[in-house]
Short mmCIF file of C-alpha atoms in Angstrom, two decimals:
data_model
loop_
_atom_site.label_atom_id
_atom_site.label_comp_id
_atom_site.label_asym_id
_atom_site.label_seq_id
_atom_site.Cartn_x
_atom_site.Cartn_y
_atom_site.Cartn_z
CA MET A 1 -15.14 0.95 -28.15
CA LEU A 2 -18.10 1.29 -25.81
CA LEU A 3 -18.23 -2.48 -25.82
CA PHE A 4 -14.82 -2.59 -24.12
CA ALA A 5 -16.14 -0.26 -21.43
CA LEU A 6 -19.24 -2.42 -20.96
CA LEU A 7 -17.17 -5.60 -20.83
CA GLU A 8 -14.97 -4.05 -18.15
CA ILE A 9 -18.04 -3.07 -16.09
CA GLN A 10 -19.31 -6.63 -16.43
CA ARG A 11 -15.92 -8.06 -15.41
CA GLN A 12 -15.68 -5.82 -12.34
CA LEU A 13 -19.21 -6.48 -11.14
CA ALA A 14 -19.33 -10.21 -11.98
CA TYR A 15 -18.48 -11.03 -8.36
CA PRO A 16 -20.08 -8.32 -6.18
CA LYS A 17 -18.62 -9.64 -2.90
CA ASN A 18 -15.22 -9.80 -4.50
CA PHE A 19 -15.65 -6.23 -5.78
CA ILE A 20 -16.39 -4.95 -2.28
CA VAL A 21 -13.51 -6.81 -0.64
CA ARG A 22 -11.00 -6.04 -3.38
CA LEU A 23 -11.86 -2.42 -4.11
CA THR A 24 -14.23 -0.80 -1.61
CA LEU A 25 -12.84 -1.96 1.74
CA PRO A 26 -9.19 -1.02 1.06
CA VAL A 27 -10.28 2.49 0.05
CA PHE A 28 -12.41 2.81 3.16
CA PHE A 29 -9.57 1.76 5.49
CA LYS A 30 -6.97 3.95 3.78
CA VAL A 31 -9.21 7.02 3.91
CA LEU A 32 -10.07 6.29 7.53
CA ALA A 33 -6.38 6.02 8.54
CA VAL A 34 -5.54 9.40 6.93
CA HIS A 35 -8.63 11.06 8.37
CA LEU A 36 -8.01 9.76 11.91
CA LEU A 37 -4.46 11.12 11.90
CA TRP A 38 -5.69 14.61 10.97
CA LYS A 39 -8.64 14.44 13.34
CA VAL A 40 -6.29 13.79 16.25
CA ILE A 41 -4.01 16.63 15.14
CA VAL A 42 -7.00 18.99 14.98
CA ASN A 43 -8.25 17.83 18.39
CA SER A 44 -4.78 18.46 19.84
CA GLY A 45 -5.52 22.15 19.33
CA ALA A 46 -3.19 22.76 16.41
CA GLU A 47 -3.37 26.42 15.48
CA TRP A 48 -1.35 26.07 12.28
CA ILE A 49 -4.18 24.46 10.37
CA ASP A 50 -7.67 25.39 9.26
CA SER A 51 -9.35 22.57 11.19
CA ASN A 52 -12.59 22.33 9.19
CA ASN A 53 -10.85 22.40 5.84
CA ILE A 54 -8.19 19.85 6.73
CA LEU A 55 -10.82 17.37 7.94
CA LYS A 56 -12.70 17.67 4.64
CA TYR A 57 -9.45 17.50 2.72
CA SER A 58 -8.33 14.36 4.61
CA VAL A 59 -11.41 12.55 3.29
CA LEU A 60 -11.70 14.00 -0.19
CA ALA A 61 -8.06 13.83 -1.31
CA PRO A 62 -7.54 10.08 -0.63
CA VAL A 63 -11.01 9.30 -2.02
CA PHE A 64 -10.31 11.31 -5.17
CA TYR A 65 -7.00 9.52 -5.80
CA LEU A 66 -7.96 6.01 -4.75
CA LEU A 67 -11.22 5.97 -6.69
CA LEU A 68 -10.04 7.74 -9.83
CA ARG A 69 -6.67 6.09 -10.32
CA PRO A 70 -6.56 3.15 -12.77
CA GLU A 71 -7.02 -0.33 -11.38
CA PRO A 72 -3.65 -1.63 -10.12
CA ALA A 73 -1.85 -3.79 -12.73
CA PHE A 74 -4.48 -2.99 -15.38
CA ILE A 75 -1.92 -3.49 -18.15
CA MET A 76 0.86 -5.47 -16.52
CA ARG A 77 -1.28 -8.41 -15.46
CA GLU A 78 -2.02 -8.99 -19.16
CA VAL A 79 1.65 -8.54 -20.03
CA TYR A 80 2.69 -11.17 -17.48
CA ASP A 81 0.16 -13.77 -18.60
CA GLY A 82 0.66 -12.92 -22.28
CA THR A 83 -3.00 -12.09 -23.02
CA ILE A 84 -2.04 -8.56 -24.05
CA GLN A 85 -1.18 -10.05 -27.46
CA ARG A 86 -4.86 -10.11 -28.40
CA TYR A 87 -4.94 -6.32 -28.48
CA PHE A 88 -2.09 -6.29 -30.99
CA THR A 89 -4.27 -8.18 -33.46
CA TYR A 90 -7.46 -6.13 -32.95
CA PRO A 91 -8.18 -3.61 -35.72
CA LYS A 92 -8.43 -0.86 -33.09
CA ASN A 93 -5.91 1.45 -31.45
CA PHE A 94 -4.37 -0.16 -28.35
CA PHE A 95 -4.60 3.02 -26.26
CA ALA A 96 -8.23 3.54 -27.21
CA ILE A 97 -9.01 0.00 -26.02
CA ILE A 98 -7.28 0.34 -22.65
CA PHE A 99 -8.68 3.85 -22.19
CA PHE A 100 -12.26 2.66 -22.69
CA ARG A 101 -11.61 -0.29 -20.39
CA HIS A 102 -10.41 2.26 -17.83
CA ILE A 103 -13.60 4.30 -18.39
CA GLY A 104 -15.61 1.14 -17.69
CA TYR A 105 -13.65 0.62 -14.49
CA LEU A 106 -14.18 4.27 -13.48
CA LEU A 107 -17.92 3.97 -14.02
CA THR A 108 -18.05 1.14 -11.47
CA ARG A 109 -16.42 3.48 -8.96
CA VAL A 110 -18.34 6.66 -9.71
CA LEU A 111 -21.14 5.67 -7.37
CA GLU A 112 -18.68 5.22 -4.50
CA PHE A 113 -17.08 8.54 -5.35
CA LEU A 114 -20.39 10.42 -5.43
CA LEU A 115 -21.40 8.81 -2.16
CA MET A 116 -18.17 9.92 -0.48
CA LEU A 117 -18.64 13.39 -1.95
CA LEU A 118 -22.15 13.63 -0.50
CA ILE A 119 -20.95 12.33 2.88
CA THR A 120 -18.24 15.02 2.92
CA LEU A 121 -20.74 17.73 2.00
CA TYR A 122 -23.25 16.56 4.59
CA PHE A 123 -21.08 15.69 7.61
CA PHE A 124 -18.71 18.65 7.25
CA ASN A 125 -21.50 21.06 6.46
CA HIS A 126 -19.78 22.20 3.28
CA THR A 127 -21.52 24.72 1.06
CA LEU A 128 -20.52 24.07 -2.48
CA SER A 129 -20.54 26.89 -5.01
CA LEU A 130 -21.17 26.25 -8.70
CA ASN A 131 -17.89 27.95 -9.56
CA ASN A 132 -15.87 25.61 -7.31
CA PHE A 133 -17.72 22.59 -8.63
CA LEU A 134 -17.05 23.53 -12.26
CA TRP A 135 -13.34 24.07 -11.61
CA PHE A 136 -13.27 20.74 -9.79
CA LEU A 137 -14.89 19.07 -12.80
CA ILE A 138 -12.43 20.64 -15.24
CA LEU A 139 -9.25 20.10 -13.23
CA GLY A 140 -10.47 16.71 -11.95
CA SER A 141 -11.09 15.43 -15.49
CA VAL A 142 -7.62 16.47 -16.61
CA ALA A 143 -6.14 14.91 -13.45
CA SER A 144 -8.03 11.67 -14.02
CA ILE A 145 -6.74 11.38 -17.60
CA ASN A 146 -3.23 12.21 -16.43
CA LEU A 147 -3.45 9.53 -13.72
CA PHE A 148 -4.46 7.06 -16.40
CA LEU A 149 -1.59 8.10 -18.67
CA ILE A 150 1.08 8.18 -15.96
CA PHE A 151 0.18 4.67 -14.74
CA ALA A 152 -0.22 3.39 -18.31
CA SER A 153 3.27 4.69 -19.18
CA LEU A 154 4.70 2.98 -16.15
CA GLU A 155 2.90 -0.32 -16.72
CA LEU A 156 3.94 -0.34 -20.38
CA ILE A 157 7.54 -0.56 -19.15
CA THR A 158 6.74 -4.21 -18.33
CA LEU A 159 6.64 -4.94 -22.07
CA THR A 160 10.38 -4.27 -22.02
CA LEU A 161 11.54 -5.00 -18.46
CA GLU A 162 10.60 -7.90 -16.22
CA GLU A 163 9.61 -5.73 -13.26
CA GLY A 164 6.70 -3.33 -13.05
CA TRP A 165 4.89 -4.04 -9.81
CA SER A 166 7.53 -2.43 -7.59
CA LEU A 167 7.73 0.59 -9.90
CA SER A 168 3.98 1.13 -9.75
CA LEU A 169 4.11 0.96 -5.94
CA ILE A 170 6.95 3.52 -5.91
CA LEU A 171 4.83 5.82 -8.09
CA ASP A 172 1.85 5.21 -5.82
CA ARG A 173 3.87 6.25 -2.74
CA LEU A 174 5.24 9.32 -4.55
CA ILE A 175 1.72 10.40 -5.52
CA PHE A 176 0.57 9.85 -1.95
CA LEU A 177 3.14 12.33 -0.70
CA CYS A 178 3.85 14.72 -3.56
CA SER A 179 0.29 15.04 -4.91
CA GLY A 180 -1.06 15.82 -1.47
CA VAL A 181 -3.09 12.66 -0.87
CA ILE A 182 -1.97 12.42 2.77
CA MET A 183 -1.50 16.13 3.45
CA PRO A 184 -2.07 19.36 1.54
CA LEU A 185 1.01 20.61 -0.27
CA HIS A 186 0.92 24.02 1.45
CA PHE A 187 2.23 22.31 4.62
CA PHE A 188 5.45 21.40 2.80
CA PRO A 189 8.60 23.56 3.04
CA GLU A 190 8.48 26.49 0.57
CA GLN A 191 11.37 25.33 -1.63
CA PHE A 192 9.96 21.83 -1.96
CA GLN A 193 6.57 23.28 -2.92
CA THR A 194 8.20 25.41 -5.64
CA PHE A 195 10.01 22.34 -6.94
CA LEU A 196 6.81 20.27 -6.94
CA TYR A 197 5.03 22.74 -9.23
CA PHE A 198 7.55 21.83 -11.94
CA THR A 199 6.36 18.20 -11.70
CA PRO A 200 2.93 16.75 -12.62
CA PHE A 201 2.14 15.81 -9.01
CA PRO A 202 0.23 18.89 -7.71
CA TYR A 203 -2.12 18.77 -10.72
CA LEU A 204 -3.16 15.18 -9.96
CA VAL A 205 -4.88 15.57 -6.59
CA TYR A 206 -4.03 18.69 -4.60
CA LEU A 207 -5.26 21.38 -7.01
CA PRO A 208 -8.56 19.73 -8.07
CA VAL A 209 -9.46 18.99 -4.43
CA SER A 210 -8.41 22.46 -3.27
CA ALA A 211 -10.53 23.99 -6.07
CA PHE A 212 -13.50 22.01 -4.78
CA LEU A 213 -13.03 22.97 -1.14
CA GLU A 214 -11.63 26.48 -1.21
CA GLY A 215 -12.20 27.63 -4.76
CA ILE A 216 -9.63 28.90 -7.20
CA SER A 217 -9.14 32.20 -9.03
CA ILE A 218 -9.82 32.20 -12.80
CA GLU A 219 -6.20 33.07 -13.51
CA LYS A 220 -4.80 30.24 -11.35
CA GLY A 221 -7.46 27.84 -12.64
CA ILE A 222 -6.47 28.50 -16.27
CA LYS A 223 -2.78 28.13 -15.37
CA CYS A 224 -3.45 24.76 -13.71
CA PHE A 225 -5.59 23.63 -16.62
CA VAL A 226 -2.89 24.52 -19.16
CA ALA A 227 -0.18 22.87 -17.04
CA GLY A 228 -2.35 19.74 -16.75
CA LEU A 229 -2.82 19.68 -20.52
CA ALA A 230 0.92 20.14 -21.08
CA TRP A 231 1.64 17.14 -18.83
CA MET A 232 -1.03 15.20 -20.68
CA VAL A 233 0.78 15.79 -23.99
CA ILE A 234 4.09 14.70 -22.42
CA PHE A 235 2.53 11.50 -21.04
CA ILE A 236 0.84 10.71 -24.36
CA PHE A 237 4.22 10.89 -26.11
CA THR A 238 5.94 8.91 -23.33
CA SER A 239 3.36 6.14 -23.31
CA SER A 240 3.31 5.91 -27.12
CA PHE A 241 7.09 5.70 -27.16
CA LEU A 242 7.17 3.01 -24.45
CA TYR A 243 4.43 1.07 -26.23
CA LYS A 244 6.32 1.20 -29.53
CA ILE A 245 9.58 0.01 -27.98
CA GLY A 246 7.83 -2.52 -25.74
CA ARG A 247 5.89 -4.07 -28.59
CA GLU A 248 9.10 -4.70 -30.50
CA ARG A 249 10.78 -6.37 -27.53
CA PHE A 250 7.78 -8.16 -26.00
CA THR A 251 7.85 -11.93 -26.03
CA ALA A 252 5.08 -14.21 -24.77
CA TYR A 253 3.94 -17.78 -25.09
CA GLY A 254 3.76 -18.73 -28.75
CA THR A 255 5.62 -15.68 -30.05
CA MET B 1 14.10 -29.65 19.86
CA ALA B 2 17.50 -27.98 19.49
CA ARG B 3 18.32 -30.31 16.59
CA LYS B 4 15.00 -29.46 14.92
CA ILE B 5 15.70 -25.73 15.21
CA TYR B 6 19.21 -26.30 13.82
CA ILE B 7 17.78 -28.19 10.81
CA TYR B 8 15.20 -25.47 10.08
CA LEU B 9 17.84 -22.76 10.37
CA LYS B 10 19.92 -24.69 7.85
CA TYR B 11 16.89 -24.75 5.56
CA ILE B 12 16.46 -20.99 5.87
CA LEU B 13 20.13 -20.50 4.98
CA LEU B 14 19.65 -22.75 1.98
CA PHE B 15 16.52 -20.83 0.90
CA ALA B 16 18.45 -17.57 1.33
CA LYS B 17 21.30 -18.87 -0.82
CA TYR B 18 18.95 -19.81 -3.68
CA SER B 19 17.08 -16.52 -3.33
CA PHE B 20 20.34 -14.59 -3.63
CA ILE B 21 21.25 -16.52 -6.77
CA ARG B 22 17.81 -15.75 -8.24
CA SER B 23 18.04 -12.08 -7.31
CA ALA B 24 21.42 -11.84 -9.00
CA SER B 25 19.76 -12.95 -12.25
CA PHE B 26 17.14 -10.17 -12.10
CA LYS B 27 19.16 -7.09 -11.23
CA PHE B 28 16.51 -4.53 -12.17
CA ASP B 29 13.90 -6.41 -10.15
CA PHE B 30 16.31 -6.38 -7.20
CA LEU B 31 16.84 -2.62 -7.42
CA ALA B 32 13.13 -1.83 -7.98
CA ARG B 33 12.10 -3.88 -4.97
CA PHE B 34 14.67 -2.20 -2.77
CA LEU B 35 13.49 1.24 -3.94
CA MET B 36 9.87 0.27 -3.37
CA ASP B 37 10.51 -0.50 0.31
CA PHE B 38 12.73 2.55 0.68
CA PHE B 39 10.04 4.89 -0.69
CA TYR B 40 7.43 3.27 1.53
CA TYR B 41 9.49 4.10 4.62
CA ALA B 42 10.61 7.49 3.32
CA VAL B 43 7.05 8.67 2.65
CA SER B 44 5.82 7.53 6.10
CA LEU B 45 8.76 9.29 7.71
CA ALA B 46 8.38 12.46 5.63
CA VAL B 47 4.72 12.86 6.63
CA ILE B 48 5.54 12.64 10.33
CA LEU B 49 8.56 14.95 10.04
CA ILE B 50 6.52 17.59 8.17
CA ILE B 51 3.76 17.45 10.79
CA TYR B 52 6.27 17.71 13.65
CA SER B 53 7.95 20.68 11.95
CA LYS B 54 4.70 22.55 12.71
CA THR B 55 3.93 21.20 16.17
CA GLU B 56 5.75 19.64 19.11
CA ASN B 57 3.06 17.37 20.42
CA ILE B 58 0.19 15.40 18.91
CA ASN B 59 -2.25 14.07 21.49
CA GLY B 60 0.55 13.56 24.02
CA TRP B 61 2.93 12.01 21.52
CA GLU B 62 6.18 13.93 21.07
CA LYS B 63 8.39 13.59 18.01
CA PRO B 64 10.93 11.12 19.54
CA HIS B 65 8.07 8.88 20.66
CA PHE B 66 6.37 8.89 17.27
CA LEU B 67 9.69 8.16 15.59
CA LEU B 68 10.12 5.26 18.01
CA LEU B 69 6.79 3.87 16.83
CA LEU B 70 8.01 4.15 13.23
CA ALA B 71 11.34 2.51 14.18
CA VAL B 72 9.50 -0.49 15.63
CA PHE B 73 7.24 -0.68 12.58
CA PHE B 74 10.10 -0.36 10.05
CA THR B 75 12.13 -3.05 11.85
CA ILE B 76 9.22 -5.49 11.87
CA ASP B 77 8.19 -4.64 8.32
CA SER B 78 11.75 -5.17 7.05
CA PHE B 79 11.75 -8.65 8.56
CA GLN B 80 8.39 -9.54 7.08
CA MET B 81 9.34 -8.12 3.67
CA THR B 82 12.50 -10.23 3.75
CA PHE B 83 11.15 -13.53 5.02
CA LEU B 84 7.40 -13.62 4.58
CA SER B 85 5.87 -11.13 2.15
CA THR B 86 6.59 -12.88 -1.16
CA ASN B 87 5.61 -16.29 0.20
CA ALA B 88 2.34 -15.02 1.67
CA TRP B 89 1.57 -13.16 -1.57
CA ASN B 90 2.11 -16.34 -3.61
CA ILE B 91 -0.17 -18.63 -1.64
CA ASN B 92 -3.25 -17.58 -3.59
CA HIS B 93 -1.53 -18.70 -6.79
CA LEU B 94 -0.41 -21.97 -5.20
CA ILE B 95 -3.93 -22.80 -4.05
CA ASN B 96 -5.69 -21.86 -7.29
CA THR B 97 -3.25 -23.70 -9.55
CA GLY B 98 -2.86 -26.74 -7.30
CA LYS B 99 0.87 -26.19 -6.98
CA LEU B 100 0.50 -26.41 -3.21
CA ASP B 101 0.57 -30.20 -3.75
CA TYR B 102 4.34 -30.02 -4.18
CA PHE B 103 4.67 -28.24 -0.85
CA ILE B 104 2.51 -30.69 1.05
CA ILE B 105 4.34 -33.84 -0.07
CA LYS B 106 7.82 -32.58 0.90
CA PRO B 107 9.33 -34.31 3.95
CA ILE B 108 9.41 -31.08 5.98
CA SER B 109 6.68 -28.99 7.60
CA SER B 110 4.38 -27.81 4.82
CA PHE B 111 3.68 -24.63 6.81
CA PHE B 112 7.38 -23.82 7.08
CA PHE B 113 8.10 -24.62 3.45
CA THR B 114 5.11 -22.62 2.14
CA PHE B 115 5.75 -19.49 4.15
CA PHE B 116 9.54 -19.34 4.33
CA GLN B 117 10.83 -20.81 1.08
CA THR B 118 11.73 -17.43 -0.46
CA VAL B 119 14.03 -14.96 1.24
CA GLU B 120 13.98 -11.54 -0.45
CA SER B 121 17.57 -10.38 -0.51
CA SER B 122 16.55 -6.95 -1.85
CA SER B 123 14.42 -6.35 1.23
CA LEU B 124 17.32 -7.45 3.43
CA ILE B 125 19.12 -4.34 2.20
CA ASN B 126 16.36 -2.25 3.83
CA PHE B 127 18.22 -2.77 7.07
CA LEU B 128 20.92 -0.45 5.73
CA PHE B 129 18.31 2.28 6.14
CA VAL B 130 16.39 0.87 9.11
CA ILE B 131 19.37 0.22 11.42
CA PRO B 132 20.81 3.78 11.24
CA PHE B 133 17.28 5.16 11.63
CA CYS B 134 16.74 3.02 14.74
CA CYS B 135 20.12 4.16 16.16
CA TYR B 136 19.08 7.79 15.63
CA VAL B 137 15.74 7.14 17.36
CA PHE B 138 17.48 5.38 20.28
CA TYR B 139 19.71 8.45 20.63
CA LEU B 140 16.68 10.81 20.55
CA ASN B 141 14.93 8.74 23.23
CA ASN B 142 18.08 8.42 25.39
CA PHE B 143 17.97 4.65 25.23
CA THR B 144 19.87 2.67 27.87
CA VAL B 145 20.86 -1.01 27.62
CA PRO B 146 17.61 -2.26 29.27
CA ASP B 147 15.62 -0.07 26.85
CA PHE B 148 17.47 -1.59 23.93
CA LEU B 149 16.87 -5.13 25.22
CA MET B 150 13.21 -4.31 25.67
CA PHE B 151 13.13 -2.93 22.10
CA LYS B 152 14.46 -6.26 20.84
CA PHE B 153 12.00 -8.21 22.95
CA VAL B 154 8.86 -6.28 21.93
CA SER B 155 10.00 -6.12 18.29
CA VAL B 156 10.28 -9.91 18.19
CA LEU B 157 6.79 -10.27 19.68
CA GLY B 158 5.41 -7.59 17.35
CA ALA B 159 7.01 -9.38 14.40
CA ILE B 160 5.40 -12.68 15.45
CA VAL B 161 2.02 -10.92 15.68
CA PHE B 162 2.58 -9.37 12.22
CA PHE B 163 3.67 -12.73 10.75
CA CYS B 164 0.65 -14.52 12.25
CA LEU B 165 -1.85 -11.93 11.02
CA ARG B 166 -0.30 -11.84 7.54
CA ILE B 167 -0.31 -15.65 7.39
CA LEU B 168 -3.94 -15.76 8.57
CA ILE B 169 -4.91 -13.37 5.77
CA ALA B 170 -3.03 -15.61 3.32
CA ILE B 171 -4.66 -18.76 4.74
CA ALA B 172 -8.10 -17.16 4.21
CA ASN B 173 -7.46 -17.78 0.51
CA PHE B 174 -8.41 -21.43 1.14
CA TRP B 175 -11.97 -20.19 1.65
CA SER B 176 -12.01 -16.99 -0.35
CA GLU B 177 -12.71 -16.89 -4.06
CA SER B 178 -11.25 -13.41 -4.31
CA PRO B 179 -7.78 -13.35 -5.88
CA PHE B 180 -5.61 -10.85 -3.98
CA GLY B 181 -8.75 -9.32 -2.48
CA LEU B 182 -7.84 -9.82 1.13
CA GLU B 183 -4.24 -8.83 0.44
CA ARG B 184 -5.39 -5.37 -0.56
CA VAL B 185 -7.48 -5.06 2.60
CA TRP B 186 -4.41 -6.17 4.55
CA LEU B 187 -2.21 -3.56 2.88
CA SER B 188 -4.67 -0.84 3.82
CA LEU B 189 -4.80 -2.11 7.41
CA THR B 190 -1.03 -1.71 7.77
CA ASP B 191 -1.64 2.07 7.87
CA PHE B 192 -3.26 1.64 11.28
CA MET B 193 -0.13 -0.10 12.60
CA LYS B 194 1.74 3.19 12.24
CA LEU B 195 -0.78 5.06 14.42
CA PRO B 196 -0.69 5.17 18.23
CA LYS B 197 -3.66 3.37 19.74
CA ASP B 198 -5.02 6.58 21.33
CA PHE B 199 -5.49 8.02 17.83
CA ILE B 200 -8.15 5.46 17.02
CA PRO B 201 -11.79 5.81 18.19
CA SER B 202 -12.80 3.44 20.98
CA THR B 203 -14.99 1.03 18.97
CA LEU B 204 -12.44 0.60 16.23
CA ARG B 205 -9.67 0.41 18.81
CA PHE B 206 -11.48 -2.45 20.53
CA ILE B 207 -11.64 -4.34 17.21
CA PHE B 208 -7.97 -3.63 16.49
CA LEU B 209 -6.99 -4.89 19.95
CA THR B 210 -9.10 -8.04 19.93
CA PHE B 211 -10.56 -9.55 16.75
CA LEU B 212 -8.01 -8.01 14.39
CA PRO B 213 -5.12 -7.11 16.70
CA VAL B 214 -3.10 -4.95 14.28
CA LEU B 215 -2.27 -2.50 17.09
CA PHE B 216 -0.13 -5.19 18.75
CA VAL B 217 2.31 -5.06 15.84
CA ALA B 218 3.97 -1.70 16.48
CA SER B 219 1.67 0.61 18.45
CA ILE B 220 1.56 -1.41 21.68
CA PRO B 221 5.28 -2.34 21.51
CA ALA B 222 6.13 1.37 21.09
CA GLU B 223 3.90 2.25 24.04
CA ILE B 224 5.62 -0.42 26.12
CA LEU B 225 8.98 1.16 25.32
CA ILE B 226 7.69 4.54 26.47
CA THR B 227 5.75 3.49 29.58
CA PHE B 228 7.25 0.08 30.50
CA SER B 229 3.71 -0.94 31.44
CA ILE B 230 3.60 -4.52 32.80
CA GLU B 231 -0.06 -4.84 31.73
CA LEU B 232 0.81 -4.03 28.14
CA ILE B 233 3.77 -6.44 28.14
CA LEU B 234 1.57 -9.25 29.45
CA SER B 235 -1.19 -8.48 26.94
CA LEU B 236 1.36 -8.51 24.10
CA ILE B 237 2.71 -11.90 25.24
CA PHE B 238 -0.85 -13.23 25.63
CA ILE B 239 -1.94 -12.08 22.16
CA THR B 240 1.24 -13.51 20.61
CA ILE B 241 0.64 -16.97 22.13
CA ILE B 242 -3.04 -16.96 21.13
CA LEU B 243 -2.21 -15.91 17.57
CA ILE B 244 0.43 -18.62 17.18
CA HIS B 245 -2.15 -21.24 18.16
CA ILE B 246 -4.86 -19.78 15.91
CA THR B 247 -2.45 -19.64 12.97
CA ARG B 248 -1.39 -23.27 13.39
CA LYS B 249 -5.02 -24.40 13.69
CA ALA B 250 -6.08 -22.28 10.69
CA TRP B 251 -3.33 -23.82 8.55
CA GLU B 252 -4.50 -27.35 9.47
CA LEU B 253 -8.11 -26.41 8.66
CA GLY B 254 -7.01 -24.76 5.43
CA LEU B 255 -5.20 -27.90 4.31
CA LEU B 256 -8.33 -29.95 5.06
CA ARG B 257 -10.31 -27.54 2.91
CA TYR B 258 -7.74 -27.61 0.08
CA THR B 259 -8.61 -29.62 -3.01
CA SER B 260 -5.79 -29.71 -5.47
CA ALA B 261 -6.44 -28.46 -9.00
CA SER B 262 -6.40 -31.97 -10.42
CA SER B 263 -8.80 -33.52 -7.90
#
């Protein structure tokens, strides 16, 4: 399985210029756009926000999501060109293969993520406590696996239906808003916030990043962890179900 | 000239007809694409509405003004999603597989045929959302007839700027070895189009007004509608003309660079 991760790292880094243009620059511009919007709001003298925290959040939240989400079309590109069939014949579990490929992809981005983390700590003069960091690690890991599972579930739909690209962009936009990538969820109207906590969205970005920046009580941390795990179980069942159905209906060249 | 325009309009109608037939065959694709655009606009709008529920003014920009900027952007984006987006997205595939050959040998402009052969009917439906939104924004900004005419004028110029920049990014595929690489950079740059130019630091603003004039898509047109500044109108016209020339030249150079897959 580690071989799949290594192969993915090799594939990603085979063309370094391509890697920078395809993956690093878009993240940089997206983070910059979000950060500039909040910087101007802070400079306008807004009293309704904690200016230092929102500036840190406006960098960390988009970085966290954009660097830890799976590579766009990581399953569907193989569905469309039919190469996904090879995994059906391997004597290994399909999900284990794509998960380790995803781990390989994440490893290529960890350096960028750590760099952005250090920049945030340095430029915003953030003092990080061990407690906050540990909660961030715990909730962030669960969020990262959930991001993998939620996108995998969605991309596995393409085994059954012809369209997946638009659906993944819809999900991307929903996560941007409802997971707090563009703005922290506590700015949302109360009722909408309450509703959101019944969905997986807050556990994907907002809570891990908030735990890192502001800390989180043990009770709330455990609640978030359990909720994240519950969503993980739901996504595992959903993706397995979609894979099972999709595999029966999937047709490709030569099948 | 008039006859040429008539012929090309007939072609666009023909492309639209075939695109509608194709869309009717893929109903789920049609719906998903419509929802994709809808969510894109809805999320952008929701962010601004939530921010303005807490404050009345951001750096001199009041809510009606910011919504006007979004109205200009949504209008232009709907046009490009309908007429250009799919074609520009496909060019990388056409170049790498050599299928561009079929576009070059046709007895019409290869540029026109490459970039306007698919009309996305699902994106055309976006106007069902965009037009009422624009009407609401016109009402908020107390638009008069001259304001409305100016909106149409700057939106057309902004759309041309958007089309040229998008096409230039697509043409860069003749030189780039990165599949979809520049497209992703382009997608991330569209976020800056939805920001007023004063929100961007001076160095970056200079780049976005000159070498990569993304601010001329919606930000400058929206500012023109608010201030009616003659300088801004002239600069928008100037940039539009320059970009049209650069795009035409870049396409010619790209074709010279192109080696079909079989050669």
